[in-house]
Tab-separated table of C-alpha atoms in Angstrom:
chain	number	residue	atom	x	y	z
A	1	UNK	CA	-9.504	-24.506	19.785
A	2	UNK	CA	-7.530	-22.867	16.966
A	3	UNK	CA	-3.927	-21.876	17.562
A	4	UNK	CA	-3.836	-18.105	17.902
A	5	UNK	CA	-0.777	-16.180	16.799
A	6	UNK	CA	-0.209	-12.444	16.777
A	7	UNK	CA	1.380	-10.826	13.763
A	8	UNK	CA	5.138	-11.269	14.042
A	9	UNK	CA	7.558	-8.348	13.626
A	10	UNK	CA	9.020	-9.830	10.457
A	11	UNK	CA	5.666	-9.618	8.637
A	12	UNK	CA	4.862	-6.076	9.693
A	13	UNK	CA	6.570	-4.410	6.714
A	14	UNK	CA	4.046	-2.309	4.806
A	15	UNK	CA	3.678	0.495	2.320
A	16	UNK	CA	0.813	2.982	2.550
A	17	UNK	CA	0.235	5.614	-0.108
A	18	UNK	CA	-2.572	8.038	-0.815
A	19	UNK	CA	-5.856	7.145	0.882
A	20	UNK	CA	-5.965	4.856	3.937
A	21	UNK	CA	-7.362	1.990	1.842
A	22	UNK	CA	-4.183	1.702	-0.217
A	23	UNK	CA	-2.207	-0.760	1.907
A	24	UNK	CA	0.421	-3.265	0.818
A	25	UNK	CA	1.792	-5.659	3.432
A	26	UNK	CA	3.212	-9.112	4.084
A	27	UNK	CA	1.004	-10.829	6.652
A	28	UNK	CA	2.474	-14.351	6.751
A	29	UNK	CA	6.007	-15.624	6.197
A	30	UNK	CA	7.780	-18.997	6.594
A	31	UNK	CA	8.890	-18.441	10.205
A	32	UNK	CA	5.251	-17.905	11.228
A	33	UNK	CA	4.463	-21.587	10.531
A	34	UNK	CA	4.732	-24.168	13.330
A	35	UNK	CA	5.964	-27.405	11.757
A	36	UNK	CA	5.430	-29.326	14.987
A	37	UNK	CA	1.757	-29.192	13.921
A	38	UNK	CA	2.417	-30.138	10.295
A	39	UNK	CA	0.637	-33.193	8.835
A	40	UNK	CA	4.128	-34.619	8.180
A	41	UNK	CA	5.454	-34.178	11.718
A	42	UNK	CA	6.930	-37.409	13.084
A	43	UNK	CA	6.641	-39.350	9.821
A	44	UNK	CA	10.114	-38.978	8.328
A	45	UNK	CA	13.556	-39.086	9.905
A	46	UNK	CA	14.800	-35.884	8.300
A	47	UNK	CA	14.725	-32.187	9.103
A	48	UNK	CA	12.210	-30.095	7.152
A	49	UNK	CA	11.626	-26.356	6.878
A	50	UNK	CA	9.058	-24.037	5.271
A	51	UNK	CA	10.303	-23.235	1.793
A	52	UNK	CA	7.271	-21.023	1.237
A	53	UNK	CA	3.919	-20.033	2.754
A	54	UNK	CA	2.284	-18.495	-0.292
A	55	UNK	CA	-0.372	-18.359	-3.056
A	56	UNK	CA	-3.356	-18.111	-0.690
A	57	UNK	CA	-6.952	-18.583	-1.668
A	58	UNK	CA	-9.139	-16.006	0.100
A	59	UNK	CA	-12.691	-15.979	1.470
A	60	UNK	CA	-14.777	-14.119	4.019
A	61	UNK	CA	-16.033	-16.258	6.877
A	62	UNK	CA	-19.556	-15.955	8.324
A	63	UNK	CA	-18.043	-14.175	11.377
A	64	UNK	CA	-16.726	-11.375	9.124
A	65	UNK	CA	-13.066	-12.367	9.330
A	66	UNK	CA	-11.075	-13.232	6.235
A	67	UNK	CA	-9.543	-16.673	5.768
A	68	UNK	CA	-6.487	-17.445	3.676
A	69	UNK	CA	-6.049	-21.007	2.451
A	70	UNK	CA	-2.243	-20.953	2.340
A	71	UNK	CA	-0.017	-23.311	0.407
A	72	UNK	CA	2.733	-24.530	2.745
A	73	UNK	CA	5.680	-25.977	0.816
A	74	UNK	CA	7.483	-28.099	3.410
A	75	UNK	CA	10.934	-29.008	2.141
A	76	UNK	CA	13.825	-31.215	3.149
A	77	UNK	CA	16.571	-29.183	4.793
A	78	UNK	CA	19.179	-31.536	3.286
A	79	UNK	CA	17.686	-33.295	0.252
A	80	UNK	CA	21.062	-34.680	-0.857
A	81	UNK	CA	22.415	-37.329	1.511
A	82	UNK	CA	24.764	-40.233	0.837
A	83	UNK	CA	25.020	-39.770	-2.925
A	84	UNK	CA	21.231	-39.619	-3.372
A	85	UNK	CA	18.682	-36.838	-3.760
A	86	UNK	CA	15.426	-37.412	-1.905
A	87	UNK	CA	11.761	-36.679	-2.572
A	88	UNK	CA	8.885	-36.683	-0.057
A	89	UNK	CA	5.877	-38.855	-0.909
A	90	UNK	CA	2.577	-39.700	0.794
A	91	UNK	CA	1.557	-43.374	0.769
A	92	UNK	CA	-1.285	-45.062	2.671
A	93	UNK	CA	-1.598	-42.393	5.336
A	94	UNK	CA	2.106	-41.836	5.998
A	95	UNK	CA	5.010	-39.913	4.486
A	96	UNK	CA	8.188	-41.528	3.177
A	97	UNK	CA	11.419	-40.509	1.455
A	98	UNK	CA	12.413	-41.803	-1.974
A	99	UNK	CA	16.136	-41.831	-2.842
A	100	UNK	CA	17.370	-41.197	-6.402
A	101	UNK	CA	21.039	-41.555	-7.435
A	102	UNK	CA	22.638	-38.162	-7.992
A	103	UNK	CA	24.100	-39.208	-11.332
A	104	UNK	CA	20.535	-39.527	-12.686
A	105	UNK	CA	19.346	-36.144	-11.414
A	106	UNK	CA	19.725	-32.436	-12.168
A	107	UNK	CA	19.512	-30.643	-8.806
A	108	UNK	CA	20.150	-27.036	-9.887
A	109	UNK	CA	16.711	-25.898	-8.634
A	110	UNK	CA	16.314	-26.039	-4.815
A	111	UNK	CA	12.592	-26.804	-5.170
A	112	UNK	CA	12.821	-29.869	-7.400
A	113	UNK	CA	15.034	-32.122	-9.454
A	114	UNK	CA	14.701	-33.594	-12.919
A	115	UNK	CA	15.610	-37.145	-13.857
A	116	UNK	CA	17.655	-37.798	-16.968
A	117	UNK	CA	17.270	-40.496	-19.547
A	118	UNK	CA	13.492	-40.885	-19.767
A	119	UNK	CA	13.051	-39.501	-23.258
A	120	UNK	CA	10.802	-36.744	-21.867
A	121	UNK	CA	10.851	-34.424	-18.864
A	122	UNK	CA	10.422	-36.226	-15.532
A	123	UNK	CA	10.491	-34.257	-12.298
A	124	UNK	CA	10.338	-34.909	-8.560
A	125	UNK	CA	10.008	-32.491	-5.658
A	126	UNK	CA	12.231	-31.943	-2.631
A	127	UNK	CA	9.184	-30.481	-0.874
A	128	UNK	CA	5.566	-31.485	-0.365
A	129	UNK	CA	2.747	-28.941	-0.198
A	130	UNK	CA	-0.265	-28.919	2.106
A	131	UNK	CA	-2.859	-26.233	2.793
A	132	UNK	CA	-3.189	-24.314	6.063
A	133	UNK	CA	-6.282	-22.194	6.854
A	134	UNK	CA	-5.080	-18.899	8.355
A	135	UNK	CA	-7.762	-16.622	9.793
A	136	UNK	CA	-7.246	-12.865	9.460
A	137	UNK	CA	-8.939	-9.770	10.818
A	138	UNK	CA	-11.735	-8.346	8.594
A	139	UNK	CA	-9.266	-6.000	6.861
A	140	UNK	CA	-6.831	-8.873	6.251
A	141	UNK	CA	-3.933	-7.145	8.000
A	142	UNK	CA	-3.541	-9.203	11.191
A	143	UNK	CA	-3.421	-12.939	11.839
A	144	UNK	CA	-6.174	-14.077	14.226
A	145	UNK	CA	-5.627	-17.858	14.199
A	146	UNK	CA	-3.872	-20.660	12.341
A	147	UNK	CA	-6.186	-23.664	12.068
A	148	UNK	CA	-3.768	-26.594	11.953
A	149	UNK	CA	-6.613	-28.948	12.882
A	150	UNK	CA	-8.325	-27.999	9.593
A	151	UNK	CA	-5.236	-28.427	7.377
A	152	UNK	CA	-5.698	-30.124	4.005
A	153	UNK	CA	-3.102	-32.747	3.135
A	154	UNK	CA	-2.828	-35.635	0.647
A	155	UNK	CA	-5.428	-38.335	1.180
A	156	UNK	CA	-5.098	-40.553	-1.900
A	157	UNK	CA	-2.479	-41.647	-4.423
A	158	UNK	CA	-3.249	-38.945	-6.985
A	159	UNK	CA	-2.009	-36.407	-4.385
A	160	UNK	CA	1.089	-38.280	-3.247
A	161	UNK	CA	3.439	-35.366	-4.078
A	162	UNK	CA	1.185	-32.742	-2.526
A	163	UNK	CA	-1.807	-30.408	-2.784
A	164	UNK	CA	-0.996	-26.985	-4.220
A	165	UNK	CA	-2.363	-23.521	-5.051
A	166	UNK	CA	-5.904	-23.307	-3.624
A	167	UNK	CA	-8.385	-20.897	-5.230
A	168	UNK	CA	-11.659	-20.284	-3.399
A	169	UNK	CA	-15.019	-19.106	-4.756
A	170	UNK	CA	-18.403	-18.752	-3.115
A	171	UNK	CA	-21.323	-19.776	-5.305
A	172	UNK	CA	-24.674	-19.417	-3.573
A	173	UNK	CA	-24.269	-20.630	0.002
A	174	UNK	CA	-21.357	-22.967	-0.719
A	175	UNK	CA	-17.619	-22.434	-1.004
A	176	UNK	CA	-15.736	-24.243	-3.773
A	177	UNK	CA	-11.952	-24.622	-3.730
A	178	UNK	CA	-9.895	-25.838	-6.657
A	179	UNK	CA	-6.401	-27.196	-6.023
A	180	UNK	CA	-3.616	-28.768	-8.056
A	181	UNK	CA	-2.964	-32.361	-6.994
A	182	UNK	CA	0.447	-33.753	-7.902
A	183	UNK	CA	1.504	-37.368	-8.415
A	184	UNK	CA	3.132	-39.704	-10.956
A	185	UNK	CA	-0.393	-40.705	-11.963
A	186	UNK	CA	-1.377	-37.222	-13.129
A	187	UNK	CA	-1.012	-33.499	-12.482
A	188	UNK	CA	-4.655	-32.531	-12.183
A	189	UNK	CA	-7.208	-30.105	-10.761
A	190	UNK	CA	-9.185	-31.342	-7.770
A	191	UNK	CA	-12.214	-29.827	-6.058
A	192	UNK	CA	-13.081	-29.345	-2.386
A	193	UNK	CA	-16.316	-27.896	-1.018
A	194	UNK	CA	-17.395	-26.359	2.291
A	195	UNK	CA	-20.599	-25.160	3.905
A	196	UNK	CA	-18.862	-22.861	6.391
A	197	UNK	CA	-15.572	-21.896	4.706
A	198	UNK	CA	-13.443	-23.728	7.263
A	199	UNK	CA	-14.341	-27.446	7.114
A	200	UNK	CA	-13.560	-28.877	3.670
A	201	UNK	CA	-14.431	-32.166	2.000
A	202	UNK	CA	-12.711	-33.657	-1.028
A	203	UNK	CA	-15.070	-33.941	-4.000
A	204	UNK	CA	-13.134	-35.348	-6.973
A	205	UNK	CA	-10.885	-34.681	-9.938
A	206	UNK	CA	-12.516	-32.051	-12.147
A	207	UNK	CA	-9.826	-31.417	-14.786
A	208	UNK	CA	-7.138	-33.842	-15.902
A	209	UNK	CA	-3.465	-33.441	-16.747
A	210	UNK	CA	-1.738	-30.090	-16.233
A	211	UNK	CA	-4.716	-27.794	-16.436
A	212	UNK	CA	-3.491	-25.114	-14.057
A	213	UNK	CA	-5.158	-22.065	-12.518
A	214	UNK	CA	-8.794	-23.198	-12.557
A	215	UNK	CA	-10.896	-20.356	-11.158
A	216	UNK	CA	-14.629	-20.802	-10.598
A	217	UNK	CA	-16.707	-17.651	-11.126
A	218	UNK	CA	-18.350	-16.318	-7.955
A	219	UNK	CA	-21.866	-16.663	-9.323
A	220	UNK	CA	-23.828	-18.484	-12.005
A	221	UNK	CA	-24.303	-17.439	-15.623
A	222	UNK	CA	-27.596	-18.637	-17.108
A	223	UNK	CA	-27.886	-21.143	-14.218
A	224	UNK	CA	-24.503	-22.688	-15.007
A	225	UNK	CA	-21.178	-22.720	-13.195
A	226	UNK	CA	-18.362	-21.093	-15.151
A	227	UNK	CA	-14.598	-21.270	-14.735
A	228	UNK	CA	-11.385	-19.954	-16.181
A	229	UNK	CA	-8.825	-22.651	-17.008
A	230	UNK	CA	-5.279	-22.699	-18.360
A	231	UNK	CA	-4.196	-25.926	-20.117
A	232	UNK	CA	-0.439	-26.331	-20.357
A	233	UNK	CA	1.535	-27.777	-23.245
A	234	UNK	CA	4.824	-27.500	-25.096
A	235	UNK	CA	3.296	-26.655	-28.483
A	236	UNK	CA	1.164	-23.683	-29.541
A	237	UNK	CA	0.066	-22.805	-33.077
A	238	UNK	CA	0.912	-19.387	-34.493
A	239	UNK	CA	-1.561	-16.599	-35.031
A	240	UNK	CA	-1.264	-15.072	-38.523
A	241	UNK	CA	1.210	-12.228	-39.109
A	242	UNK	CA	-0.202	-8.920	-37.950
A	243	UNK	CA	-2.634	-10.469	-35.459
A	244	UNK	CA	-3.306	-8.600	-32.224
A	245	UNK	CA	-2.787	-11.886	-30.349
A	246	UNK	CA	0.386	-13.757	-29.407
A	247	UNK	CA	0.563	-17.568	-29.428
A	248	UNK	CA	1.177	-19.221	-26.063
A	249	UNK	CA	-0.537	-20.121	-22.785
A	250	UNK	CA	-3.860	-18.309	-22.422
A	251	UNK	CA	-6.906	-18.232	-20.144
A	252	UNK	CA	-9.679	-20.484	-21.452
A	253	UNK	CA	-13.261	-20.932	-20.297
A	254	UNK	CA	-15.418	-23.888	-19.277
A	255	UNK	CA	-18.953	-24.334	-17.946
A	256	UNK	CA	-20.751	-26.951	-15.900
A	257	UNK	CA	-24.230	-27.871	-14.704
A	258	UNK	CA	-23.045	-29.103	-11.284
A	259	UNK	CA	-19.476	-27.860	-10.703
A	260	UNK	CA	-18.040	-31.383	-11.104
A	261	UNK	CA	-18.311	-32.164	-14.815
A	262	UNK	CA	-16.924	-29.406	-17.040
A	263	UNK	CA	-17.224	-28.684	-20.758
A	264	UNK	CA	-14.683	-26.381	-22.444
A	265	UNK	CA	-16.267	-23.299	-24.009
A	266	UNK	CA	-15.694	-23.033	-27.748
A	267	UNK	CA	-14.753	-19.344	-27.699
A	268	UNK	CA	-11.363	-18.143	-26.375
A	269	UNK	CA	-11.053	-16.250	-23.121
A	270	UNK	CA	-8.250	-13.815	-22.251
A	271	UNK	CA	-5.299	-14.089	-24.619
A	272	UNK	CA	-1.741	-12.701	-24.688
A	273	UNK	CA	-1.657	-9.457	-26.637
A	274	UNK	CA	0.949	-9.023	-29.339
A	275	UNK	CA	1.509	-5.413	-28.316
A	276	UNK	CA	3.335	-6.258	-25.091
A	277	UNK	CA	5.945	-8.834	-24.137
A	278	UNK	CA	5.127	-8.356	-20.432
A	279	UNK	CA	2.205	-10.776	-20.760
A	280	UNK	CA	3.778	-13.170	-23.251
A	281	UNK	CA	2.777	-15.954	-20.849
A	282	UNK	CA	-0.382	-15.611	-18.805
A	283	UNK	CA	-2.703	-17.469	-16.473
A	284	UNK	CA	-5.548	-16.979	-14.025
A	285	UNK	CA	-5.229	-15.240	-10.679
A	286	UNK	CA	-8.359	-14.499	-8.656
A	287	UNK	CA	-11.815	-16.047	-9.121
A	288	UNK	CA	-13.866	-13.649	-11.275
A	289	UNK	CA	-16.289	-11.524	-9.254
A	290	UNK	CA	-19.295	-9.616	-10.593
A	291	UNK	CA	-19.166	-5.807	-10.662
A	292	UNK	CA	-21.561	-3.231	-12.134
A	293	UNK	CA	-19.600	-3.384	-15.406
A	294	UNK	CA	-19.161	-7.146	-15.648
A	295	UNK	CA	-16.889	-9.889	-14.329
A	296	UNK	CA	-13.624	-8.595	-12.863
A	297	UNK	CA	-10.677	-10.948	-13.378
A	298	UNK	CA	-7.213	-10.413	-11.912
A	299	UNK	CA	-4.630	-12.545	-13.723
A	300	UNK	CA	-0.873	-12.940	-13.984
A	301	UNK	CA	1.326	-12.057	-16.925
A	302	UNK	CA	4.931	-13.188	-17.241
A	303	UNK	CA	7.646	-11.215	-18.977
A	304	UNK	CA	10.481	-13.477	-20.179
A	305	UNK	CA	13.625	-13.059	-18.078
A	306	UNK	CA	16.214	-15.736	-17.287
A	307	UNK	CA	14.547	-18.988	-16.163
A	308	UNK	CA	11.393	-17.946	-14.279
A	309	UNK	CA	10.523	-14.536	-15.733
A	310	UNK	CA	8.866	-11.511	-14.087
A	311	UNK	CA	5.368	-12.172	-12.732
A	312	UNK	CA	2.972	-9.225	-12.440
A	313	UNK	CA	-0.772	-8.866	-11.864
A	314	UNK	CA	-3.116	-7.442	-14.514
A	315	UNK	CA	-6.891	-7.160	-14.822
A	316	UNK	CA	-9.754	-7.454	-17.292
A	317	UNK	CA	-13.516	-6.862	-17.257
A	318	UNK	CA	-15.612	-9.520	-19.035
A	319	UNK	CA	-19.228	-9.414	-20.186
A	320	UNK	CA	-21.650	-10.615	-17.502
A	321	UNK	CA	-23.541	-12.913	-19.905
A	322	UNK	CA	-20.668	-14.111	-22.107
A	323	UNK	CA	-17.266	-13.944	-20.395
A	324	UNK	CA	-15.479	-14.674	-23.675
A	325	UNK	CA	-16.228	-11.021	-24.496
A	326	UNK	CA	-13.495	-8.947	-22.876
A	327	UNK	CA	-14.829	-5.436	-22.411
A	328	UNK	CA	-11.663	-3.844	-21.037
A	329	UNK	CA	-8.110	-4.905	-20.246
A	330	UNK	CA	-5.387	-2.788	-18.695
A	331	UNK	CA	-1.970	-3.447	-20.225
A	332	UNK	CA	-0.219	-1.748	-17.322
A	333	UNK	CA	0.353	-3.894	-14.213
A	334	UNK	CA	-1.923	-3.593	-11.205
A	335	UNK	CA	0.682	-5.162	-8.895
A	336	UNK	CA	4.406	-5.717	-9.314
A	337	UNK	CA	6.927	-7.640	-7.205
A	338	UNK	CA	7.908	-5.460	-4.252
A	339	UNK	CA	11.424	-6.106	-2.891
A	340	UNK	CA	10.826	-3.640	-0.034
A	341	UNK	CA	8.228	-6.004	1.410
A	342	UNK	CA	10.573	-8.991	1.426
A	343	UNK	CA	13.617	-7.133	2.726
A	344	UNK	CA	13.062	-8.355	6.340
A	345	UNK	CA	13.117	-11.958	5.091
A	346	UNK	CA	15.856	-11.490	2.521
A	347	UNK	CA	17.839	-14.378	4.038
A	348	UNK	CA	15.063	-16.788	2.986
A	349	UNK	CA	14.715	-15.607	-0.614
A	350	UNK	CA	15.347	-18.165	-3.335
A	351	UNK	CA	13.252	-16.566	-6.101
A	352	UNK	CA	12.718	-12.969	-7.186
A	353	UNK	CA	10.517	-10.907	-9.480
A	354	UNK	CA	7.308	-12.790	-8.655
A	355	UNK	CA	3.942	-11.601	-7.390
A	356	UNK	CA	1.208	-14.180	-7.944
A	357	UNK	CA	-2.276	-12.896	-7.052
A	358	UNK	CA	-4.671	-15.612	-5.935
A	359	UNK	CA	-7.576	-14.183	-3.895
A	360	UNK	CA	-9.971	-11.240	-3.681
A	361	UNK	CA	-12.630	-10.103	-1.212
A	362	UNK	CA	-15.027	-7.153	-1.253
A	363	UNK	CA	-14.424	-4.582	1.492
A	364	UNK	CA	-16.791	-1.756	0.600
A	365	UNK	CA	-14.911	0.986	-1.254
A	366	UNK	CA	-11.938	-1.281	-1.941
A	367	UNK	CA	-10.951	-4.906	-2.513
A	368	UNK	CA	-8.695	-6.934	-0.250
A	369	UNK	CA	-6.355	-8.765	-2.619
A	370	UNK	CA	-4.193	-11.709	-1.546
A	371	UNK	CA	-1.018	-12.715	-3.374
A	372	UNK	CA	2.012	-14.932	-3.054
A	373	UNK	CA	5.190	-12.849	-2.986
A	374	UNK	CA	8.363	-14.490	-4.350
A	375	UNK	CA	6.861	-17.967	-3.768
A	376	UNK	CA	7.741	-17.236	-0.149
A	377	UNK	CA	5.134	-15.215	1.753
A	378	UNK	CA	1.533	-13.981	1.713
A	379	UNK	CA	0.914	-10.398	0.649
A	380	UNK	CA	-2.286	-8.430	1.312
A	381	UNK	CA	-3.035	-5.329	-0.754
A	382	UNK	CA	-6.006	-2.961	-0.482
A	383	UNK	CA	-6.976	-1.732	-3.945
A	384	UNK	CA	-9.609	0.988	-4.397
A	385	UNK	CA	-12.534	0.013	-6.604
A	386	UNK	CA	-11.888	3.206	-8.525
A	387	UNK	CA	-8.769	1.519	-9.977
A	388	UNK	CA	-11.069	-0.562	-12.198
A	389	UNK	CA	-13.495	2.096	-13.395
A	390	UNK	CA	-13.459	3.356	-16.962
């Protein structure tokens, strides 16, 4: 039986404005996670804690409830011990700690450390991520069950540093979930599939190195699967002076006959606009869903600020037959980081100015939208469909 858990007082903070469907609430926070049921429990002789329960994929189960596939970043409480900084790693069905001398490492970031002297950037994590299915009420505002027995954890060497950032789409009668798998071998996109939304099987690698934010469209276009992708790099070529576009990370497109083997589409997708610095860096958010006007895509834009920047959620409508044609984009944010929501868990904050929207579900006159707030907690927002009309 699943482990049931009522909504805790710390996640009850909400903001309601206007009509009843405009709701903004944290529904899951780190203290709601039971690490005695973690895949890592009993493997390592070190105390761990939940650094974040965030960036949830979202789907509607056959019973009408919503399900969040939540990224749980389980971190070492004391990563620095005895002159070494430690990383968690999966190997052959168990979890171990690797020790790196402090004089080789930069430990300024509590989530990770970088190793000096390699000639290029080399990083290791002080946490390891796994995915917890969390069942919600149909409106997404109350936790019904946490399915620890269905958790998704590393199962091969290409995932030895964790499985991150699930994004869930339903195509036909099957759910498809993309994840980022992290290891020294590669930082790649991997695919899981499910026939019921709760039991998942690992399919394979579908995109290679550092192609983040792969979002499979919820429906076929000309009998093909389509996806948004976002390849990362440290070099981008300039657009000509006066262009309406800004060089940098952008949302690309790919298509596939079977959902496993993908071909990049030759035309660009959604690009940073030169008219605003708020989306100077961008990437995918929710899997595109089909509306009367076309494909609705919620994506993140990042305004440069200090190290991380300010993450906000924006939206675009794309042509139903050729999603490289962007029919409408709103340059004003749909969602912004909300410090009022995280005030009850202020003592756990290690990052600010971030809302990262990752899931969407139809709820009649509004959408239920799931986001990660501050890389810490899961946020549910009800957004009227009228917000996206011309």
